Coordinates of C-alpha atoms in Angstrom, one line a residue:
Chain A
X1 CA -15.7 33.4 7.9
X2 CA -12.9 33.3 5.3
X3 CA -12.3 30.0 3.8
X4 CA -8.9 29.7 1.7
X5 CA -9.1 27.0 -0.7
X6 CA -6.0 25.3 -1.9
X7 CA -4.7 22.8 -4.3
X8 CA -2.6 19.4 -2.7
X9 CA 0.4 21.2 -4.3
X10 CA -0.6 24.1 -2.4
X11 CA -1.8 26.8 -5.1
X12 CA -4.8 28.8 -3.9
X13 CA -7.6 27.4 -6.1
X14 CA -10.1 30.5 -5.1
X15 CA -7.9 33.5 -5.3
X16 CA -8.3 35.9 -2.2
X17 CA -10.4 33.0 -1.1
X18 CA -14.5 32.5 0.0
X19 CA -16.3 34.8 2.5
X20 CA -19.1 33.0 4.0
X21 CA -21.5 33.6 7.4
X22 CA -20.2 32.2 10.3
X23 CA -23.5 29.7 10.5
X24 CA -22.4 28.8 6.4
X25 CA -22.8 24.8 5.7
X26 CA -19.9 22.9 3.7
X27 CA -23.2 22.8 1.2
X28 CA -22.8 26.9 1.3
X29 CA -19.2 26.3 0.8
X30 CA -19.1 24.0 -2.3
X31 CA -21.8 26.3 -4.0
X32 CA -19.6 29.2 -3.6
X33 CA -16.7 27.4 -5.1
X34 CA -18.7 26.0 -7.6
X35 CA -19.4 29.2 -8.8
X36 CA -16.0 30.5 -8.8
X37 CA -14.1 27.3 -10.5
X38 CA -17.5 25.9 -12.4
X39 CA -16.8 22.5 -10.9
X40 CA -19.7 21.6 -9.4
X41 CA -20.5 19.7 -6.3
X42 CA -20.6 16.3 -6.3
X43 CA -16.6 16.4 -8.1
X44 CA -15.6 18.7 -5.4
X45 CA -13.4 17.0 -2.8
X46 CA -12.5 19.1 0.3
X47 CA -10.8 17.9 3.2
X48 CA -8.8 19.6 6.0
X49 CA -4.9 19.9 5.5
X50 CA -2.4 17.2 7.0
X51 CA 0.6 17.6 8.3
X52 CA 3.1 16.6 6.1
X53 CA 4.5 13.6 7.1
X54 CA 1.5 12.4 8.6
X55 CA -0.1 8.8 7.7
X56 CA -3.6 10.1 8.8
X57 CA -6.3 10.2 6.0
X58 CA -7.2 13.0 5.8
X59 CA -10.7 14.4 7.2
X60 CA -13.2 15.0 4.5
X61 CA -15.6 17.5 4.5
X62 CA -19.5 16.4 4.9
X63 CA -21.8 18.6 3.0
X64 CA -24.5 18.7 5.3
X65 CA -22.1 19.8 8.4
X66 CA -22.2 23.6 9.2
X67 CA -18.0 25.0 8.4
X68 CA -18.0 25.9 12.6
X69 CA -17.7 22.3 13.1
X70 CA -13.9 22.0 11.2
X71 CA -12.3 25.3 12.7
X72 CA -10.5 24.0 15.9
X73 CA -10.7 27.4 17.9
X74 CA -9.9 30.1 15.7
X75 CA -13.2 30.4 14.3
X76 CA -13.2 33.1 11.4
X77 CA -10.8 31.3 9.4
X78 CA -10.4 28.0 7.7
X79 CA -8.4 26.2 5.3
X80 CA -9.6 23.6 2.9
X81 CA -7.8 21.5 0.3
X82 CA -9.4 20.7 -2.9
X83 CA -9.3 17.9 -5.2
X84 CA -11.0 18.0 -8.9
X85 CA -12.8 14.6 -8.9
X86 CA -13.8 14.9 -13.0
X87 CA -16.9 14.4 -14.6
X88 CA -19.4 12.6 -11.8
X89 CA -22.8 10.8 -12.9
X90 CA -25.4 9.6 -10.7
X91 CA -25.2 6.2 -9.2
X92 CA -28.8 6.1 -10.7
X93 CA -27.7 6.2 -14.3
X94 CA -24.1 4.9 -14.0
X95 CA -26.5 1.4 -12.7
X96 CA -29.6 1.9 -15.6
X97 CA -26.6 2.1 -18.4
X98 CA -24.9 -1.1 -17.4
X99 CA -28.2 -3.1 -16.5
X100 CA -29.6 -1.8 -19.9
X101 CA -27.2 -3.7 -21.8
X102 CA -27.8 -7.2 -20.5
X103 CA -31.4 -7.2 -20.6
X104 CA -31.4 -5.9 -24.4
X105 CA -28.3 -8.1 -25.6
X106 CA -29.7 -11.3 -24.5
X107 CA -33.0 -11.4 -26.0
X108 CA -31.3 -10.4 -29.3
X109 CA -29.7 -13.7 -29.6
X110 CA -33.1 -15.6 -28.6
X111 CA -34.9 -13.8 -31.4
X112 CA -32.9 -13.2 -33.8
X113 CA -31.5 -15.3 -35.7
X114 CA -27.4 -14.4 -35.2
X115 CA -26.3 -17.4 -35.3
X116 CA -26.3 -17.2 -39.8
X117 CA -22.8 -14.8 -39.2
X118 CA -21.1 -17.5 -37.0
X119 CA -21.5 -20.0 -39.5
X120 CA -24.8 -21.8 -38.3
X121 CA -27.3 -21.9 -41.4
X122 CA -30.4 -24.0 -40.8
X123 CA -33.2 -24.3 -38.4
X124 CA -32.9 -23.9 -34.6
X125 CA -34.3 -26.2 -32.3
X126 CA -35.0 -23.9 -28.9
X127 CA -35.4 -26.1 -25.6
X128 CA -37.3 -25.1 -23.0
X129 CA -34.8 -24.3 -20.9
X130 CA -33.3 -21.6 -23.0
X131 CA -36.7 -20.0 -22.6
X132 CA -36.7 -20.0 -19.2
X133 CA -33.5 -19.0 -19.3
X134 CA -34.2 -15.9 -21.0
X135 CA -37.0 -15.1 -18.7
X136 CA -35.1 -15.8 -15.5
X137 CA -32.5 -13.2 -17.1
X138 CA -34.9 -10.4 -18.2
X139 CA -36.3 -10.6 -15.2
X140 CA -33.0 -10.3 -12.7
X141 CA -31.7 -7.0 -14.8
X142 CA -35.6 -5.8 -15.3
X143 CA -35.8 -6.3 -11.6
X144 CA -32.3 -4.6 -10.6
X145 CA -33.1 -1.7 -13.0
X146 CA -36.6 -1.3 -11.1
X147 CA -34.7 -1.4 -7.9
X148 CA -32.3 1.0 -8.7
X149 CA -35.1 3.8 -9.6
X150 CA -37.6 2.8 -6.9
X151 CA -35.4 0.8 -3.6
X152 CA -31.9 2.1 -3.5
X153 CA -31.6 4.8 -1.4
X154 CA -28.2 6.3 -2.5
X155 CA -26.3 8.3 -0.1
X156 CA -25.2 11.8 -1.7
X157 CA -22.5 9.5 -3.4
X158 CA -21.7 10.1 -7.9
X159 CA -19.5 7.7 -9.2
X160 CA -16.9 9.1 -12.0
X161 CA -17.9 9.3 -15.7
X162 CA -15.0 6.7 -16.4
X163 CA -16.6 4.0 -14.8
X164 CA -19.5 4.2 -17.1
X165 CA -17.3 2.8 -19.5
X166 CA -15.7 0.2 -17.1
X167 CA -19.0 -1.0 -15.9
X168 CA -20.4 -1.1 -19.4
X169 CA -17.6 -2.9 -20.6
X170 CA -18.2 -5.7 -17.9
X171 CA -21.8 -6.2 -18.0
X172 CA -22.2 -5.9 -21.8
X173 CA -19.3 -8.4 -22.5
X174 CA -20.4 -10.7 -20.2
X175 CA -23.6 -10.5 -21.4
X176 CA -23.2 -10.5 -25.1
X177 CA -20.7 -13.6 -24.1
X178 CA -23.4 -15.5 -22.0
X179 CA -26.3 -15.4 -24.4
X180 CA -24.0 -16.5 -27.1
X181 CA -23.6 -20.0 -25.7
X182 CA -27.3 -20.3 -24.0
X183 CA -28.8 -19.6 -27.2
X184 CA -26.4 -21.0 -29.3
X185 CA -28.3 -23.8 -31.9
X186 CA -25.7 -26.7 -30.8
X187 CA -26.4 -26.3 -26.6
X188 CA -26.9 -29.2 -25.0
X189 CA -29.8 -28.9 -21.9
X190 CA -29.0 -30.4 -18.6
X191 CA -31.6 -33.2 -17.6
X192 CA -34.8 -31.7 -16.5
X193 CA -34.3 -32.0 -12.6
X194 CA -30.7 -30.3 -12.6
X195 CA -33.3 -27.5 -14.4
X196 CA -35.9 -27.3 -11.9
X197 CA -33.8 -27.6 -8.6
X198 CA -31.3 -24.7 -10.2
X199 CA -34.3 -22.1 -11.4
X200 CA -36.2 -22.7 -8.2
X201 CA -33.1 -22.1 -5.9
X202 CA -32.5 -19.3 -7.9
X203 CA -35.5 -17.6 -7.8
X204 CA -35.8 -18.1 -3.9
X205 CA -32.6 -16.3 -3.5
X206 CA -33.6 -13.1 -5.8
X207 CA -36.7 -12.8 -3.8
X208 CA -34.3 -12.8 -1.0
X209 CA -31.8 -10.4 -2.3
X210 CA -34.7 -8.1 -3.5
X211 CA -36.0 -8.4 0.2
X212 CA -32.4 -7.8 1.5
X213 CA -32.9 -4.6 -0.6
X214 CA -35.8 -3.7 1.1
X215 CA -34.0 -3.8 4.9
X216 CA -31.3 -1.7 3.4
X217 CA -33.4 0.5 2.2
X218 CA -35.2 1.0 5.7
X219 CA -31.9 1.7 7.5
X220 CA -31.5 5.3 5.4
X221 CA -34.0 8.2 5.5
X222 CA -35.9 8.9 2.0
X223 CA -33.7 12.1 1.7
X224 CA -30.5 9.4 1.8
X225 CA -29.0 10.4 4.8
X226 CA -28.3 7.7 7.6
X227 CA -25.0 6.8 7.1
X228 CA -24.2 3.7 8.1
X229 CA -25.9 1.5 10.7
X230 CA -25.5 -2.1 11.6
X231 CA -27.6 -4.3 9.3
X232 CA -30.7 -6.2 11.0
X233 CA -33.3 -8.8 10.4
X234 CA -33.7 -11.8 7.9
X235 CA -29.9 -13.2 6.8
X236 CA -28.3 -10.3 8.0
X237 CA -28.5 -11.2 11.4
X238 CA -26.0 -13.8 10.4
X239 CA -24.1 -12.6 7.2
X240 CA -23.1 -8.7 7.0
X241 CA -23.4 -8.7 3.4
X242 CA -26.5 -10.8 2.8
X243 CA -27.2 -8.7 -0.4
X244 CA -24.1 -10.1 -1.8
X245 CA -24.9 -13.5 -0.5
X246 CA -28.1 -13.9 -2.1
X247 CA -27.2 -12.2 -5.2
X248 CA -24.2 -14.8 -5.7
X249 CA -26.0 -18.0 -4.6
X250 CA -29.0 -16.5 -7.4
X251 CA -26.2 -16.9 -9.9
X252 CA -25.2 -20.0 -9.0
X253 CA -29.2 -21.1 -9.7
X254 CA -29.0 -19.9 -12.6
X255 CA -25.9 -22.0 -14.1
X256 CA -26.7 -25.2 -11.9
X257 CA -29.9 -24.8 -14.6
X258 CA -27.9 -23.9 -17.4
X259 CA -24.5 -24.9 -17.3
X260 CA -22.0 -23.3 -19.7
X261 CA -18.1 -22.4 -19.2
X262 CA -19.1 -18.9 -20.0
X263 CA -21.6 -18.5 -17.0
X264 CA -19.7 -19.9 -14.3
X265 CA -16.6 -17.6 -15.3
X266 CA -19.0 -14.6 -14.8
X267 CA -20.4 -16.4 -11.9
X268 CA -16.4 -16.6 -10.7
X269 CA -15.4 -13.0 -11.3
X270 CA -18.6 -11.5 -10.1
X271 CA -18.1 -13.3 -6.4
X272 CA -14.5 -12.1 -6.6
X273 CA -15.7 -8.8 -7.2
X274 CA -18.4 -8.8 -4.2
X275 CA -16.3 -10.4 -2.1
X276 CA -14.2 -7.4 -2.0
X277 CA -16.8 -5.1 -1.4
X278 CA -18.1 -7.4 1.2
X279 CA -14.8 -7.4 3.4
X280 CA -14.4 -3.7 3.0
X281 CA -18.1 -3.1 4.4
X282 CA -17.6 -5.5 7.1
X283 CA -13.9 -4.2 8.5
X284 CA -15.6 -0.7 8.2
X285 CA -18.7 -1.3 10.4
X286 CA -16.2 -3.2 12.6
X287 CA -14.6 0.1 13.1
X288 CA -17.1 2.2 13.1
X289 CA -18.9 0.0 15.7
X290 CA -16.1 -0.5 18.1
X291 CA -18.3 -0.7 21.1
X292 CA -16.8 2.4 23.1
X293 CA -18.3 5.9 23.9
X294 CA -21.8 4.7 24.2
X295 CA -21.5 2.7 20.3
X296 CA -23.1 -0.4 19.9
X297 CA -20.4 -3.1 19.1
X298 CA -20.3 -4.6 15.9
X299 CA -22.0 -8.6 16.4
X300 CA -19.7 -11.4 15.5
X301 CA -21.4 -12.5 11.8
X302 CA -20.3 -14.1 8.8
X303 CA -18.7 -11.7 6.2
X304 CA -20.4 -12.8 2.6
X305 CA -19.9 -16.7 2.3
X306 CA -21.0 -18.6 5.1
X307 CA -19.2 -20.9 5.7
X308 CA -16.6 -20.1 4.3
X309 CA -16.1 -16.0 4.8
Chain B
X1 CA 16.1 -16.4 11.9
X2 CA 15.5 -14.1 9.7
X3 CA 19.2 -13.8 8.8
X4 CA 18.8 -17.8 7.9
X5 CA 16.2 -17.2 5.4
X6 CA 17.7 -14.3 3.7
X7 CA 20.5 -16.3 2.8
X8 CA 18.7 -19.2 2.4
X9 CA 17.1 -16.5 -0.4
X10 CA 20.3 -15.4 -1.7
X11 CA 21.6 -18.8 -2.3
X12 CA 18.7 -19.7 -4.4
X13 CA 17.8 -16.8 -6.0
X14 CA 21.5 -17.1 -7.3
X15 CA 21.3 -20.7 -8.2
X16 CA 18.1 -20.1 -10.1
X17 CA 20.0 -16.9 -12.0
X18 CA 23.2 -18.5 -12.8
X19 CA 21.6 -21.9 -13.9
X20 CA 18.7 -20.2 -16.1
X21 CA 21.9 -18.1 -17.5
X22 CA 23.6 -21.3 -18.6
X23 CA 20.5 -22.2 -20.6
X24 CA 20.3 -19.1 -22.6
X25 CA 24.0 -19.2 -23.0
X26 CA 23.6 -22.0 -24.9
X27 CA 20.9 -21.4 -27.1
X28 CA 22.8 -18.1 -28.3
X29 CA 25.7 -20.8 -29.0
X30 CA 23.4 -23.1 -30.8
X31 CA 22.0 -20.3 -33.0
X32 CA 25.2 -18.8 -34.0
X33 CA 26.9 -22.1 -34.4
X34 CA 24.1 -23.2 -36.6
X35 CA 23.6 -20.0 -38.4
X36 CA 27.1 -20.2 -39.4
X37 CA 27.0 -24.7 -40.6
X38 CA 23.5 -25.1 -42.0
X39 CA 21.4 -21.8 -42.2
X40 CA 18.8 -20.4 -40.4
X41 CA 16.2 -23.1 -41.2
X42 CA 17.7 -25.5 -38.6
X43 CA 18.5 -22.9 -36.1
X44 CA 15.3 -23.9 -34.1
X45 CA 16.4 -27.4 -34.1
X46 CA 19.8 -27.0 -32.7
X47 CA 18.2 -24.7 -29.8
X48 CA 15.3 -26.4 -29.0
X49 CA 16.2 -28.2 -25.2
X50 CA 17.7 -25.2 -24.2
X51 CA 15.2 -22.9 -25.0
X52 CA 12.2 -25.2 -23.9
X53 CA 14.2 -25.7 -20.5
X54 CA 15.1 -22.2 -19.9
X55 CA 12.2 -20.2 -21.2
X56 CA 9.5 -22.5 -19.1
X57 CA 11.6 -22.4 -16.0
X58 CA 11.1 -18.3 -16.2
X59 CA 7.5 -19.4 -14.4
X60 CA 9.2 -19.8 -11.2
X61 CA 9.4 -16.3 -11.6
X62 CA 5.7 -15.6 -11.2
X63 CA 6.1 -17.5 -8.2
X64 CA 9.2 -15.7 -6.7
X65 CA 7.1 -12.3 -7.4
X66 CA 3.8 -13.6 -5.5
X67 CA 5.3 -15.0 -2.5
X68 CA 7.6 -11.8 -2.5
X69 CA 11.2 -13.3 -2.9
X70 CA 11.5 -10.5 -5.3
X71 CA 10.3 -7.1 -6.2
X72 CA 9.2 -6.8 -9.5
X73 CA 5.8 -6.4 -10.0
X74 CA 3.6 -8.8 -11.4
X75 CA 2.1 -6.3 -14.2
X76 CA 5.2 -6.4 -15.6
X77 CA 6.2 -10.2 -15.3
X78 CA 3.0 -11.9 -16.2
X79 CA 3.0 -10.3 -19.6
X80 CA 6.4 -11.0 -20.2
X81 CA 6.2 -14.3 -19.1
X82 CA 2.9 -15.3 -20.9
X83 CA 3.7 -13.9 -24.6
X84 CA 7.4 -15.9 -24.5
X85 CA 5.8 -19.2 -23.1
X86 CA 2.7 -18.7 -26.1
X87 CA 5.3 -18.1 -28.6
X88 CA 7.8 -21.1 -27.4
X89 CA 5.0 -23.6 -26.8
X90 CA 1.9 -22.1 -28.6
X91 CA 3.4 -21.8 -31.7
X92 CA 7.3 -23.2 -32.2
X93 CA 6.9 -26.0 -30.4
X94 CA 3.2 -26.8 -31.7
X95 CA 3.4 -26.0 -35.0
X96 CA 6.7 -27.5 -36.9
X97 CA 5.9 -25.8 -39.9
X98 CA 7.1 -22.5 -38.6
X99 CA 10.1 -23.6 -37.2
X100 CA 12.0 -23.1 -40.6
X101 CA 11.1 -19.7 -40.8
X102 CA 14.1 -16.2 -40.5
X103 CA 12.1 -14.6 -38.0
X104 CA 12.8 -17.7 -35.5
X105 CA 16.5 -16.6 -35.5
X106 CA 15.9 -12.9 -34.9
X107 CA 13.0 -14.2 -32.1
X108 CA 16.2 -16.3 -30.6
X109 CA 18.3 -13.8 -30.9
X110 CA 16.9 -10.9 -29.5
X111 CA 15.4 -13.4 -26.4
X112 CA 18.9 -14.9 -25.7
X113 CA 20.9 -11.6 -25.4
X114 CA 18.2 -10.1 -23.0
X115 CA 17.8 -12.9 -20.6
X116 CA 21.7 -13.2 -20.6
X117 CA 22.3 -9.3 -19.5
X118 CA 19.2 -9.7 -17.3
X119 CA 19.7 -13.1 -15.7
X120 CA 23.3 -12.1 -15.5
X121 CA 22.3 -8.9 -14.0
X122 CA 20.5 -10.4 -10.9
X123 CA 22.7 -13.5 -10.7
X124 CA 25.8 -10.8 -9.7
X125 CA 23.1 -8.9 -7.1
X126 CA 22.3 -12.0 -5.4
X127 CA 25.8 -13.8 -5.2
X128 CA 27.7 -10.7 -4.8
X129 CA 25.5 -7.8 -3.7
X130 CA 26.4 -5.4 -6.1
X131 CA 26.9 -5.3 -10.1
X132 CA 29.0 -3.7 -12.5
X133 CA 28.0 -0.4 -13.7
X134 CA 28.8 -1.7 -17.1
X135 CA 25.9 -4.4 -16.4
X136 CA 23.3 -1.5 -15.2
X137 CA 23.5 0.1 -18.4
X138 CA 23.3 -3.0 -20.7
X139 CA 20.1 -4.3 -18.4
X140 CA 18.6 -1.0 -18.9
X141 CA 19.7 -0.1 -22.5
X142 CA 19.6 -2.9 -24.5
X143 CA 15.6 -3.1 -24.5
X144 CA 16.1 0.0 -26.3
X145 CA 17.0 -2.4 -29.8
X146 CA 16.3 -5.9 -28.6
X147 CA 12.2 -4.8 -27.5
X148 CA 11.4 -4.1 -31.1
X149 CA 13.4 -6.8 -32.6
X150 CA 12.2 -9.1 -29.9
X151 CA 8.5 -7.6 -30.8
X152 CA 8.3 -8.1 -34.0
X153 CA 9.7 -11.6 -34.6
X154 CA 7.1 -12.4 -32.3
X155 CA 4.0 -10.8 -33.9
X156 CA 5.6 -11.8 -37.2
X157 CA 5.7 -15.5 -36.4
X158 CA 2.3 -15.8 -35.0
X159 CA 0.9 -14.1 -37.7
X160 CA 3.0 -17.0 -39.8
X161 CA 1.7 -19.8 -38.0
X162 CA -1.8 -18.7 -38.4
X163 CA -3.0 -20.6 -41.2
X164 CA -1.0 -23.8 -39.9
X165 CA -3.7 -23.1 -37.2
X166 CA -6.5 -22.7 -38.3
X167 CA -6.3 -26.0 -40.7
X168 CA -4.8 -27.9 -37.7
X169 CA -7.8 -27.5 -35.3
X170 CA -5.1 -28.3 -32.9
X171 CA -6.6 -27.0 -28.9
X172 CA -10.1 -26.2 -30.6
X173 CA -13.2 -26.9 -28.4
X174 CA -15.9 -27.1 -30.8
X175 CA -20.0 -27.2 -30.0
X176 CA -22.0 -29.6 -29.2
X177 CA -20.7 -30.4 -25.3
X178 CA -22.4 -30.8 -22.1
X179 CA -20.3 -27.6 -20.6
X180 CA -21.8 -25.7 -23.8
X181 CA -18.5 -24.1 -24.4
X182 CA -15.9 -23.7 -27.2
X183 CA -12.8 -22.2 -28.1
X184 CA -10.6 -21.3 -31.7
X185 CA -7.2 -21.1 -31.2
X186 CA -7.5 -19.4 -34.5
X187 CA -8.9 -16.4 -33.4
X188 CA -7.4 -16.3 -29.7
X189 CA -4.2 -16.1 -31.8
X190 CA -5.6 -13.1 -33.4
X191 CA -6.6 -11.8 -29.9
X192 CA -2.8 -12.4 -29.0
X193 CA -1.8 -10.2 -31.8
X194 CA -3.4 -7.7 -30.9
X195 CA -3.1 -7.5 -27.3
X196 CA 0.7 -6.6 -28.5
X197 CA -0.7 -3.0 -29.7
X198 CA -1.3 -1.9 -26.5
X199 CA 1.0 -4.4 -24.8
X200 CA 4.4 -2.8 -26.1
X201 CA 3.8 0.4 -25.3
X202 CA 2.9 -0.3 -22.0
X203 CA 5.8 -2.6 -21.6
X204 CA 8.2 -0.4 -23.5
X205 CA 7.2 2.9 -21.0
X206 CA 8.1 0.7 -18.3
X207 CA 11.2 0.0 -19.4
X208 CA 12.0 4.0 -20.1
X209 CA 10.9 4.8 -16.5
X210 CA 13.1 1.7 -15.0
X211 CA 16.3 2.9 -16.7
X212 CA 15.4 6.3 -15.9
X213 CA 15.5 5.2 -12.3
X214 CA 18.1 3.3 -12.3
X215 CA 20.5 4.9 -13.9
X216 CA 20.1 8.0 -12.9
X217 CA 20.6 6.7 -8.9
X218 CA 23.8 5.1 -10.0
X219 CA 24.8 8.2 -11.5
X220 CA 24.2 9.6 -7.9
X221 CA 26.3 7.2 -5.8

């Protein structure tokens, strides 16, 4: 099989093309090209051409489909079109770099004393709360980084080099500006009840959203394949996106305990942020699970936010 | 229907255009006049309702872009819109001690001459549906002087008023507080300085690709 691989602007990105068997995977084929171009894999995008004109999306090559299933016909030939995705990094890494930052930040203004450079001189009275406080945040990015190297099953999916430095910027800022005020030597505690009822609700919902982790796990095979499948069991049955659910409401613990500015901002952005995800997994399980040719139709559930979304 | 509203649009739209105009007309007449009787030091003084009244009424604008009565996109009109509302009420308005100052003249200026071509500008494409080519090419040349002029007075004077801020305390949140927050208007300042650096550029670009644009399709017709 010849395979012609070409630019969006049409230039022939493999001169004189790739000669593969006619039983070659899109693996086979992205191994080959990788060879010829030294881009490897995972920043290789191949789909099939469009007509020009057309408001399709274009069909993108799966990796693990054999190169027979995209010739229509004409079976010794095919044409792919190639887009340079730049540098990749793991989902694995892109999520231990920007969880690494929080947990190490914080403590830093617990311990140490900062507060000299800003102006503060003198002794600092810690509450207890800003010790729990600190534990209850170790423990949500210790826990996330855990579940990122041992529950997270990631489909084949990399994640550009540029978001490390997006993502970074997010969770260390935030971070950095959190622990500022919660360790600051002028808070001011909430009274001891708002504490309780906001650390115990938040802890019940992270032991939820780690065992919302676990049910997503269980829908993909250890070697990540699975695609997608309709969520089932615990909150799901009721809310698509029950990770985000739980993750959001564990926040919301957490500054019902706390309470600074700085925290409910984060809290603010980060359901913004989820929420989006959220709606763009549920409309695409809608579709994919439309009911017809023997599919299983997507159940009427609540997107993220019950009962709001 | 839809006819209805689209003239309901026009007439508004122009209304808007034309009256804002008025305002900026007369702070360019205040200025001058003043410039040319007392001296710069009171030009601020003589401007003052005009500019407060036709500088925060450029918020509708925000408005007009997020319901979509207009095109322009909000990237460009925020920032716009947020650095002249900080300098008029941030810093002229709040602190008096700056209002004496040259750079408050070339800042009224530079302000005044743009928003006249530009208001001017959309006020003929609503009312009349087309404007003169001599129009286009002020609204998409004049940026060329009055961005950097316009720029710098405004960097200049913040970076004037700063030490009137800082002793003022003026819209300071300070610690202890039950929402265990704060805020220095000191350093935000300094924050709003420097968003300028990459601010201009990005604003500036945008202006070189818009009169690319546009003149270059009038040049077609």
């Amino acid at each position: 099989m010849k395979v012609t691989v070409v630019s969006r602007s049409g230039r022939e990105v493999v001169k004189g093309g790739i000669h593969l068997s006619d039983s070659a995977t899109v693996a086979d084929l992205q191994e080959a090209i990788h060879k010829q171009t030294k881009k490897y894999p995972s920043r290789q995008r191949l789909t099939l051409p469009v007509q020009p004109g057309s408001k399709e999306r274009p069909v993108v090559l799966n990796y693990k489909k054999s190169l027979q299933d995209y010739t229509s016909g004409n079976s010794d030939s095919l044409t792919v079109v190639f887009k340079d995705l730049g540098p990749q990094v793991s989902y694995r890494t892109l999520f231990f770099c920007e969880y690494l930052g929080p947990l190490l930040l914080y403590p830093v203004f617990y311990y140490f004393p900062v507060y000299q450079y800003f102006g503060y001189k003198g002794e600092r009275v810690i509450h207890p709360v800003q010790t729990y406080a600190l534990y209850y945040w170790c423990f949500h990015y210790a826990k996330r980084i855990l579940e990122t190297f041992f529950v997270h099953r990631f489909s084949h999916a990399t994640s550009p080099l540029s978001n490390v430095f997006r993502n970074c910027a997010y969770y260390w800022t935030f971070g950095s500006y959190i622990a500022y005020y919660m360790n600051h030597p002028l808070y001011t505690p909430v009274n001891d009840l708002q504490m309780k009822i906001g650390f115990g609700f938040g802890i019940l919902c992270q032991i939820s959203n780690f065992y919302c982790h676990i049910i997503l796990k269980n829908l993909r095979s250890p070697g990540g394949e699975g695609g997608y499948q309709i969520p089932k069991g615990f909150l799901f049955n009721i809310v698509t996106c029950a990770n985000y659910t739980t993750e959001i409401y564990q926040w919301l613990g957490f500054n019902i305990a706390t309470q600074t500015v700085a925290g409910y901002i984060f809290l603010a952005v980060a359901t913004f942020i989820m929420t989006n995800w959220a709606l763009a997994k549920h409309r695409r399980l809608k579709k994919l699970f439309d009911g017809k040719e023997g599919r299983p139709r997507y159940p009427r559930r609540w997107i993220i936010l019950p009962p709001f979304l | 229907m839809a006819g209805f509203f689209s003239l309901l649009r026009r007439i508004y739209l122009s209304l808007y255009n034309w009256t804002v105009l008025f305002g900026w007309c007369q702070v360019l007449y205040f200025v001058l006049k003043t410039l040319n009787e007392s001296g710069h030091e009171h030009v601020y003084e003589a401007a003052e309702k005009s500019l407060l009244f036709a500088q925060t009424a450029a918020v509708l604008e925000i408005l007009h872009g997020l319901v979509g009565l207009v095109r322009s996109p909000i990237t460009a009109t925020l920032p716009q819109i947020s650095s002249r509302l900080f300098l008029t009420w941030g810093i002229l308005w709040s602190f008096p001690e700056t209002r004496s100052h040259v750079l408050v003249t070339s800042l009224l200026i530079s302000w005044s001459i743009t928003e006249i071509i530009r208001y001017s500008f959309f006020g003929f494409k609503e009312t009349f549906g087309f404007t003169p080519s001599w129009l286009l090419w002020l609204r998409y040349s004049s940026f060329l002087v009055l961005y950097p002029t316009g720029i710098s007075s405004e960097v200049g004077l913040i970076y004037i008023a700063l030490p009137f801020i800082k002793a003022s305390e003026k819209y300071c949140i300070r610690m202890p507080n039950k929402w265990n927050s704060s805020f220095d208007y000191f350093y935000a300042a300094i924050a709003a300085m420097g968003i300028y650096i990459p601010g201009s550029p990005h604003m500036y670009t945008y202006m070189l690709a818009q009169r690319k644009k546009a003149l270059s399709k009038s040049k077609r017709e």
